[in-house]
PDB file of C-alpha atoms in Angstrom:
ATOM      1  CA  MET B  18     270.067  78.803  -5.878  1.00 42.00           C
ATOM      2  CA  LYS B  19     268.274  78.628  -9.171  1.00 44.00           C
ATOM      3  CA  LEU B  20     265.167  76.782  -8.033  1.00 49.00           C
ATOM      4  CA  THR B  21     262.297  78.048  -5.947  1.00 47.00           C
ATOM      5  CA  ILE B  22     260.782  75.171  -4.017  1.00 47.00           C
ATOM      6  CA  THR B  23     257.130  74.898  -3.120  1.00 44.00           C
ATOM      7  CA  GLY B  24     256.892  72.310  -0.366  1.00 46.00           C
ATOM      8  CA  ASN B  25     253.740  70.472  -1.363  1.00 48.00           C
ATOM      9  CA  SER B  26     254.149  70.661  -5.121  1.00 45.00           C
ATOM     10  CA  LYS B  27     253.775  67.144  -6.488  1.00 48.00           C
ATOM     11  CA  ARG B  28     256.599  67.883  -8.895  1.00 80.00           C
ATOM     12  CA  ILE B  29     259.155  68.506  -6.140  1.00 94.00           C
ATOM     13  CA  LEU B  30     260.933  65.601  -4.470  1.00 98.00           C
ATOM     14  CA  ASN B  31     261.960  66.426  -0.905  1.00 98.00           C
ATOM     15  CA  ILE B  32     264.856  64.187   0.159  1.00 98.00           C
ATOM     16  CA  VAL B  33     266.592  64.299   3.541  1.00 98.00           C
ATOM     17  CA  LEU B  34     270.210  63.369   4.296  1.00 98.00           C
ATOM     18  CA  SER B  35     271.955  63.536   7.672  1.00 96.00           C
ATOM     19  CA  SER B  36     275.662  63.590   8.466  1.00 95.00           C
ATOM     20  CA  ASP B  37     278.518  64.889  10.561  1.00 94.00           C
ATOM     21  CA  GLU B  38     281.915  65.960   9.232  1.00 96.00           C
ATOM     22  CA  ASN B  39     283.269  62.392   9.204  1.00 94.00           C
ATOM     23  CA  TYR B  40     280.676  61.284   6.649  1.00 95.00           C
ATOM     24  CA  ALA B  41     280.507  64.450   4.549  1.00 97.00           C
ATOM     25  CA  ASP B  42     282.253  62.742   1.611  1.00 98.00           C
ATOM     26  CA  LYS B  43     279.778  59.839   1.691  1.00 98.00           C
ATOM     27  CA  LEU B  44     276.897  62.321   1.830  1.00 98.00           C
ATOM     28  CA  ALA B  45     278.335  63.995  -1.278  1.00 98.00           C
ATOM     29  CA  VAL B  46     278.316  60.702  -3.206  1.00 98.00           C
ATOM     30  CA  THR B  47     274.772  59.864  -2.124  1.00 98.00           C
ATOM     31  CA  MET B  48     273.578  63.350  -3.042  1.00 98.00           C
ATOM     32  CA  TYR B  49     275.280  63.295  -6.423  1.00 98.00           C
ATOM     33  CA  SER B  50     273.721  59.902  -7.214  1.00 98.00           C
ATOM     34  CA  ILE B  51     270.293  61.361  -6.372  1.00 98.00           C
ATOM     35  CA  LEU B  52     270.689  64.471  -8.504  1.00 98.00           C
ATOM     36  CA  GLU B  53     272.227  62.600 -11.419  1.00 98.00           C
ATOM     37  CA  VAL B  54     269.253  60.262 -11.908  1.00 98.00           C
ATOM     38  CA  HIS B  55     266.708  63.040 -11.292  1.00 98.00           C
ATOM     39  CA  SER B  56     268.166  65.628 -13.668  1.00 96.00           C
ATOM     40  CA  LYS B  57     264.988  65.622 -15.756  1.00 95.00           C
ATOM     41  CA  VAL B  58     262.367  65.962 -13.006  1.00 96.00           C
ATOM     42  CA  ASP B  59     260.887  69.369 -12.204  1.00 95.00           C
ATOM     43  CA  GLY B  60     262.733  69.783  -8.959  1.00 97.00           C
ATOM     44  CA  VAL B  61     264.683  68.061  -6.189  1.00 98.00           C
ATOM     45  CA  CYS B  62     265.129  69.646  -2.787  1.00 98.00           C
ATOM     46  CA  ILE B  63     267.885  68.067  -0.700  1.00 98.00           C
ATOM     47  CA  HIS B  64     267.583  68.820   3.002  1.00 98.00           C
ATOM     48  CA  VAL B  65     270.922  68.259   4.758  1.00 98.00           C
ATOM     49  CA  LEU B  66     270.686  67.754   8.518  1.00 96.00           C
ATOM     50  CA  SER B  67     274.100  68.944   9.637  1.00 95.00           C
ATOM     51  CA  ASN B  68     275.604  67.783  12.910  1.00 92.00           C
ATOM     52  CA  ASP B  69     278.869  69.738  12.999  1.00 92.00           C
ATOM     53  CA  ILE B  70     279.654  69.542   9.278  1.00 96.00           C
ATOM     54  CA  SER B  71     282.436  72.066   8.674  1.00 97.00           C
ATOM     55  CA  GLU B  72     281.842  75.266   6.690  1.00 97.00           C
ATOM     56  CA  ASN B  73     284.339  74.065   4.107  1.00 98.00           C
ATOM     57  CA  SER B  74     282.432  70.829   3.560  1.00 98.00           C
ATOM     58  CA  ILE B  75     279.108  72.697   3.458  1.00 98.00           C
ATOM     59  CA  GLU B  76     280.434  74.863   0.630  1.00 98.00           C
ATOM     60  CA  LYS B  77     281.544  71.755  -1.265  1.00 98.00           C
ATOM     61  CA  ILE B  78     278.110  70.172  -0.787  1.00 98.00           C
ATOM     62  CA  LYS B  79     276.406  73.316  -2.090  1.00 98.00           C
ATOM     63  CA  ALA B  80     278.751  73.346  -5.082  1.00 98.00           C
ATOM     64  CA  ILE B  81     277.442  69.913  -6.092  1.00 98.00           C
ATOM     65  CA  GLY B  82     273.906  71.285  -6.081  1.00 98.00           C
ATOM     66  CA  ASP B  83     275.006  74.138  -8.336  1.00 97.00           C
ATOM     67  CA  LYS B  84     275.775  71.608 -11.069  1.00 97.00           C
ATOM     68  CA  PHE B  85     272.082  70.728 -11.430  1.00 98.00           C
ATOM     69  CA  SER B  86     269.584  73.374 -12.566  1.00 96.00           C
ATOM     70  CA  ASN B  87     266.622  71.620 -10.927  1.00 97.00           C
ATOM     71  CA  ALA B  88     268.263  71.201  -7.502  1.00 97.00           C
ATOM     72  CA  GLN B  89     268.094  73.112  -4.271  1.00 97.00           C
ATOM     73  CA  ILE B  90     270.235  72.325  -1.225  1.00 98.00           C
ATOM     74  CA  ILE B  91     268.973  73.445   2.177  1.00 98.00           C
ATOM     75  CA  ILE B  92     271.248  73.084   5.197  1.00 98.00           C
ATOM     76  CA  HIS B  93     269.530  72.562   8.554  1.00 97.00           C
ATOM     77  CA  ASN B  94     271.972  73.150  11.386  1.00 95.00           C
ATOM     78  CA  LEU B  95     271.548  70.542  14.132  1.00 91.00           C
ATOM     79  CA  ASP B  96     274.830  71.134  15.943  1.00 82.00           C
ATOM     80  CA  ASN B  97     272.829  71.065  19.206  1.00 81.00           C
ATOM     81  CA  LEU B  98     271.441  67.616  18.400  1.00 82.00           C
ATOM     82  CA  GLU B  99     272.479  66.050  21.704  1.00 79.00           C
ATOM     83  CA  LYS B 100     270.675  68.791  23.622  1.00 81.00           C
ATOM     84  CA  ARG B 101     267.564  68.469  21.448  1.00 83.00           C
ATOM     85  CA  LEU B 102     267.391  64.738  22.126  1.00 82.00           C
ATOM     86  CA  GLY B 103     267.283  65.565  25.830  1.00 70.00           C
ATOM     87  CA  LYS B 104     269.394  62.610  26.934  1.00 65.00           C
ATOM     88  CA  ASP B 105     272.676  60.879  26.114  1.00 73.00           C
ATOM     89  CA  VAL B 106     271.921  58.043  23.687  1.00 73.00           C
ATOM     90  CA  ASN B 107     274.028  55.029  22.802  1.00 63.00           C
ATOM     91  CA  VAL B 108     275.564  55.243  19.330  1.00 64.00           C
ATOM     92  CA  ASP B 109     278.045  52.326  19.372  1.00 66.00           C
ATOM     93  CA  HIS B 110     279.926  52.455  16.029  1.00 65.00           C
ATOM     94  CA  LEU B 111     277.451  54.954  14.550  1.00 69.00           C
ATOM     95  CA  SER B 112     277.346  58.752  14.543  1.00 74.00           C
ATOM     96  CA  LEU B 113     274.970  60.787  16.681  1.00 82.00           C
ATOM     97  CA  ALA B 114     273.752  62.234  13.358  1.00 84.00           C
ATOM     98  CA  THR B 115     271.791  59.021  12.798  1.00 83.00           C
ATOM     99  CA  TYR B 116     269.273  60.205  15.431  1.00 88.00           C
ATOM    100  CA  ALA B 117     268.594  63.413  13.483  1.00 91.00           C
ATOM    101  CA  ARG B 118     266.014  61.650  11.316  1.00 92.00           C
ATOM    102  CA  LEU B 119     263.726  61.519  14.363  1.00 94.00           C
ATOM    103  CA  LEU B 120     263.362  65.310  14.119  1.00 95.00           C
ATOM    104  CA  ILE B 121     262.495  65.584  10.416  1.00 96.00           C
ATOM    105  CA  ALA B 122     258.843  66.474  11.026  1.00 97.00           C
ATOM    106  CA  ASP B 123     259.903  69.449  13.154  1.00 95.00           C
ATOM    107  CA  VAL B 124     262.915  70.525  11.098  1.00 96.00           C
ATOM    108  CA  LEU B 125     261.427  70.576   7.591  1.00 97.00           C
ATOM    109  CA  PRO B 126     259.023  73.393   6.619  1.00 97.00           C
ATOM    110  CA  ASP B 127     255.395  72.820   7.596  1.00 96.00           C
ATOM    111  CA  ASP B 128     254.304  72.872   3.948  1.00 95.00           C
ATOM    112  CA  VAL B 129     256.367  69.738   3.221  1.00 97.00           C
ATOM    113  CA  ASP B 130     253.967  66.871   3.874  1.00 97.00           C
ATOM    114  CA  LYS B 131     256.043  64.015   2.453  1.00 97.00           C
ATOM    115  CA  ALA B 132     259.776  63.387   2.411  1.00 98.00           C
ATOM    116  CA  LEU B 133     262.220  60.571   1.762  1.00 98.00           C
ATOM    117  CA  TYR B 134     265.027  60.031   4.242  1.00 98.00           C
ATOM    118  CA  LEU B 135     268.195  58.288   3.028  1.00 98.00           C
ATOM    119  CA  ASP B 136     271.290  57.224   4.926  1.00 96.00           C
ATOM    120  CA  VAL B 137     274.523  58.550   3.412  1.00 97.00           C
ATOM    121  CA  ASP B 138     275.910  55.096   2.618  1.00 97.00           C
ATOM    122  CA  ILE B 139     273.514  54.836  -0.306  1.00 98.00           C
ATOM    123  CA  LEU B 140     273.543  54.928  -4.103  1.00 98.00           C
ATOM    124  CA  VAL B 141     270.326  55.878  -5.894  1.00 98.00           C
ATOM    125  CA  ARG B 142     270.080  54.094  -9.225  1.00 98.00           C
ATOM    126  CA  GLU B 143     266.812  55.307 -10.716  1.00 97.00           C
ATOM    127  CA  ASN B 144     264.175  58.036 -10.670  1.00 98.00           C
ATOM    128  CA  LEU B 145     262.219  57.703  -7.416  1.00 98.00           C
ATOM    129  CA  SER B 146     259.074  59.527  -8.526  1.00 97.00           C
ATOM    130  CA  ASP B 147     257.131  56.250  -8.332  1.00 97.00           C
ATOM    131  CA  LEU B 148     258.286  55.755  -4.748  1.00 98.00           C
ATOM    132  CA  PHE B 149     257.020  59.216  -3.833  1.00 97.00           C
ATOM    133  CA  SER B 150     253.657  58.225  -5.321  1.00 96.00           C
ATOM    134  CA  VAL B 151     253.199  55.369  -2.814  1.00 98.00           C
ATOM    135  CA  ASP B 152     250.069  56.024  -0.749  1.00 98.00           C
ATOM    136  CA  ILE B 153     251.003  56.377   2.936  1.00 98.00           C
ATOM    137  CA  GLU B 154     248.058  58.541   4.005  1.00 97.00           C
ATOM    138  CA  ASN B 155     247.190  56.232   6.898  1.00 96.00           C
ATOM    139  CA  TYR B 156     250.789  55.502   7.898  1.00 97.00           C
ATOM    140  CA  TYR B 157     253.582  57.415   9.592  1.00 98.00           C
ATOM    141  CA  VAL B 158     256.318  55.842   7.533  1.00 98.00           C
ATOM    142  CA  ALA B 159     257.130  53.292   4.860  1.00 98.00           C
ATOM    143  CA  GLY B 160     260.307  51.252   4.509  1.00 98.00           C
ATOM    144  CA  VAL B 161     261.855  47.905   3.641  1.00 97.00           C
ATOM    145  CA  LYS B 162     261.631  45.147   6.247  1.00 94.00           C
ATOM    146  CA  SER B 163     264.634  44.911   8.528  1.00 89.00           C
ATOM    147  CA  ILE B 164     266.398  41.581   8.725  1.00 83.00           C
ATOM    148  CA  ILE B 165     267.698  41.921  12.279  1.00 69.00           C
ATOM    149  CA  ASP B 166     264.613  43.446  13.881  1.00 52.00           C
ATOM    150  CA  LEU B 167     262.294  41.047  12.055  1.00 49.00           C
ATOM    151  CA  ALA B 168     264.175  38.065  13.449  1.00 45.00           C
ATOM    152  CA  ASP B 169     263.673  39.423  16.974  1.00 50.00           C
ATOM    153  CA  CYS B 170     259.992  40.288  16.566  1.00 51.00           C
ATOM    154  CA  ASN B 171     257.881  38.034  18.784  1.00 50.00           C
ATOM    155  CA  GLU B 172     254.504  39.269  17.617  1.00 48.00           C
ATOM    156  CA  ASP B 173     252.477  38.444  14.517  1.00 47.00           C
ATOM    157  CA  GLN B 174     255.117  39.220  11.919  1.00 49.00           C
ATOM    158  CA  GLU B 175     252.663  39.517   9.064  1.00 49.00           C
ATOM    159  CA  HIS B 176     251.061  42.548  10.653  1.00 53.00           C
ATOM    160  CA  CYS B 177     253.782  43.654  13.065  1.00 61.00           C
ATOM    161  CA  PHE B 178     257.187  43.993  11.435  1.00 80.00           C
ATOM    162  CA  HIS B 179     260.184  46.281  11.698  1.00 89.00           C
ATOM    163  CA  ILE B 180     261.773  48.289   8.908  1.00 93.00           C
ATOM    164  CA  ASN B 181     265.342  49.308   8.216  1.00 94.00           C
ATOM    165  CA  ALA B 182     265.578  53.025   8.976  1.00 94.00           C
ATOM    166  CA  GLY B 183     268.143  53.740   6.245  1.00 95.00           C
ATOM    167  CA  VAL B 184     265.448  54.358   3.627  1.00 98.00           C
ATOM    168  CA  THR B 185     262.207  55.765   5.003  1.00 98.00           C
ATOM    169  CA  LEU B 186     259.340  57.546   3.265  1.00 98.00           C
ATOM    170  CA  TRP B 187     257.653  59.864   5.769  1.00 98.00           C
ATOM    171  CA  ASN B 188     254.104  61.145   6.076  1.00 98.00           C
ATOM    172  CA  LEU B 189     255.148  64.354   7.809  1.00 98.00           C
ATOM    173  CA  LYS B 190     251.630  65.703   8.010  1.00 98.00           C
ATOM    174  CA  LYS B 191     250.452  62.744  10.094  1.00 98.00           C
ATOM    175  CA  CYS B 192     253.662  62.779  12.149  1.00 98.00           C
ATOM    176  CA  ARG B 193     253.023  66.411  13.087  1.00 98.00           C
ATOM    177  CA  GLU B 194     249.347  65.814  13.843  1.00 97.00           C
ATOM    178  CA  ASP B 195     250.157  62.909  16.176  1.00 97.00           C
ATOM    179  CA  LYS B 196     253.240  64.537  17.769  1.00 97.00           C
ATOM    180  CA  PHE B 197     255.663  61.906  16.510  1.00 95.00           C
ATOM    181  CA  VAL B 198     258.806  63.830  17.535  1.00 94.00           C
ATOM    182  CA  GLN B 199     257.525  64.314  21.086  1.00 95.00           C
ATOM    183  CA  LYS B 200     256.780  60.582  21.336  1.00 95.00           C
ATOM    184  CA  CYS B 201     260.322  59.768  20.170  1.00 92.00           C
ATOM    185  CA  LEU B 202     261.843  62.055  22.811  1.00 91.00           C
ATOM    186  CA  GLU B 203     259.659  60.446  25.476  1.00 91.00           C
ATOM    187  CA  PHE B 204     260.844  57.005  24.321  1.00 90.00           C
ATOM    188  CA  ILE B 205     264.476  58.103  24.713  1.00 88.00           C
ATOM    189  CA  LYS B 206     263.738  59.454  28.193  1.00 88.00           C
ATOM    190  CA  ASN B 207     261.888  56.323  29.300  1.00 87.00           C
ATOM    191  CA  THR B 208     264.723  54.037  28.126  1.00 85.00           C
ATOM    192  CA  ASN B 209     267.401  56.328  29.589  1.00 77.00           C
ATOM    193  CA  GLY B 210     268.982  56.512  26.120  1.00 74.00           C
ATOM    194  CA  LYS B 211     269.898  52.815  26.079  1.00 74.00           C
ATOM    195  CA  ILE B 212     268.244  51.636  22.876  1.00 76.00           C
ATOM    196  CA  LYS B 213     269.008  48.305  21.199  1.00 76.00           C
ATOM    197  CA  PHE B 214     269.088  49.352  17.550  1.00 78.00           C
ATOM    198  CA  HIS B 215     269.371  53.076  18.155  1.00 83.00           C
ATOM    199  CA  ASP B 216     266.949  55.369  16.294  1.00 88.00           C
ATOM    200  CA  GLN B 217     265.724  52.414  14.226  1.00 92.00           C
ATOM    201  CA  THR B 218     264.232  50.854  17.352  1.00 90.00           C
ATOM    202  CA  ILE B 219     262.588  54.158  18.272  1.00 91.00           C
ATOM    203  CA  ILE B 220     260.992  54.539  14.849  1.00 95.00           C
ATOM    204  CA  ASN B 221     259.655  50.991  14.833  1.00 93.00           C
ATOM    205  CA  GLU B 222     258.276  51.170  18.364  1.00 92.00           C
ATOM    206  CA  VAL B 223     256.694  54.613  18.090  1.00 94.00           C
ATOM    207  CA  CYS B 224     255.226  53.894  14.643  1.00 95.00           C
ATOM    208  CA  LYS B 225     254.079  50.333  15.424  1.00 92.00           C
ATOM    209  CA  GLY B 226     250.920  49.486  13.496  1.00 93.00           C
ATOM    210  CA  LYS B 227     251.349  52.511  11.219  1.00 96.00           C
ATOM    211  CA  ILE B 228     254.260  51.260   9.094  1.00 96.00           C
ATOM    212  CA  LYS B 229     253.957  50.322   5.435  1.00 96.00           C
ATOM    213  CA  ALA B 230     256.312  47.797   3.814  1.00 96.00           C
ATOM    214  CA  LEU B 231     258.032  48.809   0.571  1.00 98.00           C
ATOM    215  CA  HIS B 232     259.376  46.493  -2.131  1.00 98.00           C
ATOM    216  CA  PRO B 233     262.928  45.412  -1.164  1.00 98.00           C
ATOM    217  CA  ARG B 234     264.392  46.976  -4.334  1.00 98.00           C
ATOM    218  CA  TYR B 235     264.115  50.312  -2.513  1.00 98.00           C
ATOM    219  CA  ASN B 236     266.728  49.242   0.034  1.00 98.00           C
ATOM    220  CA  VAL B 237     269.002  46.495  -1.289  1.00 98.00           C
ATOM    221  CA  MET B 238     271.534  45.738   1.431  1.00 95.00           C
ATOM    222  CA  SER B 239     274.992  44.276   0.870  1.00 94.00           C
ATOM    223  CA  GLY B 240     274.298  40.696   1.948  1.00 91.00           C
ATOM    224  CA  MET B 241     271.502  40.342  -0.609  1.00 94.00           C
ATOM    225  CA  PHE B 242     274.011  40.527  -3.475  1.00 94.00           C
ATOM    226  CA  PHE B 243     276.138  37.650  -2.198  1.00 90.00           C
ATOM    227  CA  LEU B 244     273.819  35.109  -0.599  1.00 90.00           C
ATOM    228  CA  LYS B 245     271.170  33.085  -2.352  1.00 91.00           C
ATOM    229  CA  TYR B 246     267.654  33.536  -1.002  1.00 93.00           C
ATOM    230  CA  SER B 247     267.571  30.301   1.026  1.00 91.00           C
ATOM    231  CA  LYS B 248     270.971  30.992   2.618  1.00 89.00           C
ATOM    232  CA  PHE B 249     270.009  34.594   3.313  1.00 90.00           C
ATOM    233  CA  ILE B 250     266.860  33.496   5.142  1.00 89.00           C
ATOM    234  CA  SER B 251     268.832  30.877   7.084  1.00 87.00           C
ATOM    235  CA  VAL B 252     271.578  33.306   8.116  1.00 85.00           C
ATOM    236  CA  TYR B 253     269.152  35.880   9.499  1.00 83.00           C
ATOM    237  CA  GLY B 254     266.528  33.455  10.782  1.00 80.00           C
ATOM    238  CA  VAL B 255     263.588  35.394   9.373  1.00 78.00           C
ATOM    239  CA  LYS B 256     260.269  33.568   8.993  1.00 73.00           C
ATOM    240  CA  ASN B 257     258.162  36.101   7.154  1.00 78.00           C
ATOM    241  CA  TYR B 258     260.506  38.029   4.875  1.00 89.00           C
ATOM    242  CA  TYR B 259     259.800  38.899   1.258  1.00 94.00           C
ATOM    243  CA  PRO B 260     258.987  36.140  -1.272  1.00 95.00           C
ATOM    244  CA  LYS B 261     261.907  34.807  -3.307  1.00 96.00           C
ATOM    245  CA  LYS B 262     260.732  36.564  -6.481  1.00 97.00           C
ATOM    246  CA  GLU B 263     260.708  39.988  -4.832  1.00 98.00           C
ATOM    247  CA  PHE B 264     264.127  39.290  -3.314  1.00 97.00           C
ATOM    248  CA  ASP B 265     265.551  38.243  -6.695  1.00 98.00           C
ATOM    249  CA  ASP B 266     263.933  41.212  -8.464  1.00 98.00           C
ATOM    250  CA  ALA B 267     265.495  43.568  -5.939  1.00 98.00           C
ATOM    251  CA  VAL B 268     268.967  42.139  -6.500  1.00 98.00           C
ATOM    252  CA  SER B 269     268.688  42.153 -10.305  1.00 98.00           C
ATOM    253  CA  SER B 270     267.115  45.627 -10.513  1.00 98.00           C
ATOM    254  CA  PRO B 271     267.913  47.698  -7.418  1.00 98.00           C
ATOM    255  CA  ALA B 272     266.446  51.194  -7.194  1.00 98.00           C
ATOM    256  CA  ILE B 273     268.364  52.083  -4.016  1.00 98.00           C
ATOM    257  CA  ILE B 274     271.572  50.349  -2.976  1.00 98.00           C
ATOM    258  CA  HIS B 275     272.363  50.464   0.732  1.00 98.00           C
ATOM    259  CA  LEU B 276     276.099  49.949   1.248  1.00 97.00           C
ATOM    260  CA  THR B 277     275.617  48.411   4.677  1.00 92.00           C
ATOM    261  CA  SER B 278     278.516  47.243   6.790  1.00 85.00           C
ATOM    262  CA  TRP B 279     278.961  43.567   5.994  1.00 84.00           C
ATOM    263  CA  VAL B 280     281.707  41.046   5.280  1.00 84.00           C
ATOM    264  CA  VAL B 281     282.250  42.337   1.710  1.00 88.00           C
ATOM    265  CA  GLY B 282     283.407  45.740   2.952  1.00 90.00           C
ATOM    266  CA  ARG B 283     282.317  49.161   1.765  1.00 94.00           C
ATOM    267  CA  PRO B 284     283.512  51.092  -1.297  1.00 96.00           C
ATOM    268  CA  TRP B 285     285.577  53.558   0.735  1.00 96.00           C
ATOM    269  CA  GLU B 286     287.504  50.673   2.346  1.00 94.00           C
ATOM    270  CA  GLU B 287     290.467  48.717   0.983  1.00 91.00           C
ATOM    271  CA  GLU B 288     289.731  45.286  -0.541  1.00 88.00           C
ATOM    272  CA  CYS B 289     285.983  45.939  -0.760  1.00 92.00           C
ATOM    273  CA  VAL B 290     284.355  43.430  -3.127  1.00 91.00           C
ATOM    274  CA  HIS B 291     280.894  44.994  -3.326  1.00 94.00           C
ATOM    275  CA  PRO B 292     279.531  44.746  -6.906  1.00 95.00           C
ATOM    276  CA  TYR B 293     278.780  48.495  -6.971  1.00 97.00           C
ATOM    277  CA  ARG B 294     282.182  49.602  -5.732  1.00 97.00           C
ATOM    278  CA  SER B 295     283.165  50.924  -9.173  1.00 97.00           C
ATOM    279  CA  GLU B 296     279.912  52.910  -9.376  1.00 98.00           C
ATOM    280  CA  TYR B 297     280.638  54.509  -6.013  1.00 98.00           C
ATOM    281  CA  GLU B 298     284.186  55.345  -7.124  1.00 97.00           C
ATOM    282  CA  ARG B 299     282.895  56.858 -10.391  1.00 98.00           C
ATOM    283  CA  ILE B 300     280.574  59.218  -8.546  1.00 98.00           C
ATOM    284  CA  LEU B 301     283.188  60.080  -5.896  1.00 98.00           C
ATOM    285  CA  GLN B 302     285.454  61.360  -8.674  1.00 98.00           C
ATOM    286  CA  LEU B 303     282.706  63.807  -9.683  1.00 98.00           C
ATOM    287  CA  THR B 304     282.660  65.382  -6.210  1.00 98.00           C
ATOM    288  CA  PRO B 305     285.116  67.725  -4.453  1.00 98.00           C
ATOM    289  CA  TRP B 306     286.296  64.680  -2.452  1.00 98.00           C
ATOM    290  CA  ARG B 307     287.780  62.987  -5.521  1.00 97.00           C
ATOM    291  CA  GLY B 308     290.974  61.089  -4.783  1.00 94.00           C
ATOM    292  CA  LYS B 309     290.307  60.589  -1.077  1.00 94.00           C
ATOM    293  CA  PRO B 310     292.387  57.626   0.186  1.00 94.00           C
ATOM    294  CA  LEU B 311     290.634  54.381   1.100  1.00 93.00           C
ATOM    295  CA  LEU B 312     290.386  53.254   4.704  1.00 92.00           C
ATOM    296  CA  ARG B 313     292.488  50.252   5.643  1.00 86.00           C
ATOM    297  CA  LYS B 314     290.577  47.063   6.377  1.00 77.00           C
ATOM    298  CA  SER B 315     291.283  43.318   6.439  1.00 66.00           C
ATOM    299  CA  SER B 316     290.480  41.162   3.427  1.00 62.00           C
ATOM    300  CA  SER B 317     286.771  40.953   2.604  1.00 64.00           C
ATOM    301  CA  LYS B 318     287.230  37.974   0.279  1.00 68.00           C
ATOM    302  CA  TYR B 319     288.378  35.773   3.169  1.00 70.00           C
ATOM    303  CA  LYS B 320     285.365  36.703   5.308  1.00 73.00           C
ATOM    304  CA  LEU B 321     282.961  36.202   2.415  1.00 75.00           C
ATOM    305  CA  ALA B 322     284.323  32.709   1.753  1.00 77.00           C
ATOM    306  CA  ILE B 323     283.678  31.743   5.387  1.00 77.00           C
ATOM    307  CA  TYR B 324     280.156  33.138   5.206  1.00 74.00           C
ATOM    308  CA  ARG B 325     279.388  31.096   2.118  1.00 76.00           C
ATOM    309  CA  LEU B 326     280.830  27.877   3.536  1.00 79.00           C
ATOM    310  CA  LEU B 327     279.319  27.852   7.037  1.00 78.00           C
ATOM    311  CA  PRO B 328     275.683  26.803   7.588  1.00 79.00           C
ATOM    312  CA  GLY B 329     273.333  29.747   8.019  1.00 75.00           C
ATOM    313  CA  THR B 330     272.170  28.611  11.462  1.00 78.00           C
ATOM    314  CA  LEU B 331     275.772  28.481  12.727  1.00 81.00           C
ATOM    315  CA  ILE B 332     276.469  31.989  11.410  1.00 76.00           C
ATOM    316  CA  ARG B 333     273.356  33.223  13.192  1.00 72.00           C
ATOM    317  CA  ILE B 334     274.490  31.675  16.490  1.00 81.00           C
ATOM    318  CA  ILE B 335     277.981  33.177  16.155  1.00 77.00           C
ATOM    319  CA  THR B 336     276.484  36.598  15.383  1.00 73.00           C
ATOM    320  CA  LYS B 337     274.232  36.472  18.446  1.00 74.00           C
ATOM    321  CA  ILE B 338     277.198  35.522  20.644  1.00 81.00           C
ATOM    322  CA  LYS B 339     279.217  38.441  19.263  1.00 70.00           C
ATOM    323  CA  ARG B 340     276.351  40.849  19.965  1.00 66.00           C
ATOM    324  CA  TRP B 341     275.996  39.499  23.500  1.00 71.00           C
ATOM    325  CA  VAL B 342     279.712  39.931  24.171  1.00 72.00           C
ATOM    326  CA  LYS B 343     279.632  43.510  22.819  1.00 64.00           C
ATOM    327  CA  SER B 344     276.643  44.359  25.008  1.00 62.00           C
ATOM    328  CA  LYS B 345     278.550  43.151  28.099  1.00 66.00           C
ATOM    329  CA  ILE B 346     281.665  45.135  27.200  1.00 64.00           C
ATOM    330  CA  ARG B 347     279.789  48.464  26.857  1.00 55.00           C
TER     331      ARG B 347
END
């Protein structure tokens, strides 16, 4: 690679992505979106946590990095992830690779004190240098408040809240000092691997009291684009979410778009109606996965119409029933 990375240089942005082979094409789009908007910064180091990504896909991922003179791609092989976690963990519809973010403090070089983790269903829309400048010296992690976890939080929500783990800014120095990874592994052991919201629950429980909230524009999830603020709050039953202005600012000027699974579908699925579908498709065509067929899925427009028509409280009740049924089927 062309770039020599110094871990703690303030000019280098260390960004972490995690995937298995099934999501390698999505990782490529996320990575390309990162490098494209950061082409003028001094350096970007992308750390890929690989859980059985094929050699062929790894070469394609590295080829994307070669297009940008300020980029370095480092592959961290975590093919033994299940063994490292020490216990079988529930993944539901997710990939085991989602748990890899728990190991970032151990996997990344010791001279990297701060890193941004991003899920691979994400589009980065602007330079994130300002995000990296956020002071998290006294925190383990910073992120955007989670809708689902926040609704379930029974404590003082102003001071005790949960974040969505898809976009997380990590204070790796503090995590290492306080043995964060070891605490996560102990949490998995103590719960016998049966964890409600997977690694997101672990992060929120282990980091409780040491989590900083970011502006919601750093993790704009799909539902935010389609529901007005009042309906959004009603649907998810949150009492202490972001103010309306911050919500509206996030939707009108998103820095990071999180293509979460929701009724509108996702850009790699048929009949997706997400407003940034065309942007995803544009970037996909710039990667070695250009032309990959869409996944078949039922009409998103029909589901969205129902969501908009039904009262938010009724949608919330239906969602809770569906979750309860799924938990009994497992």
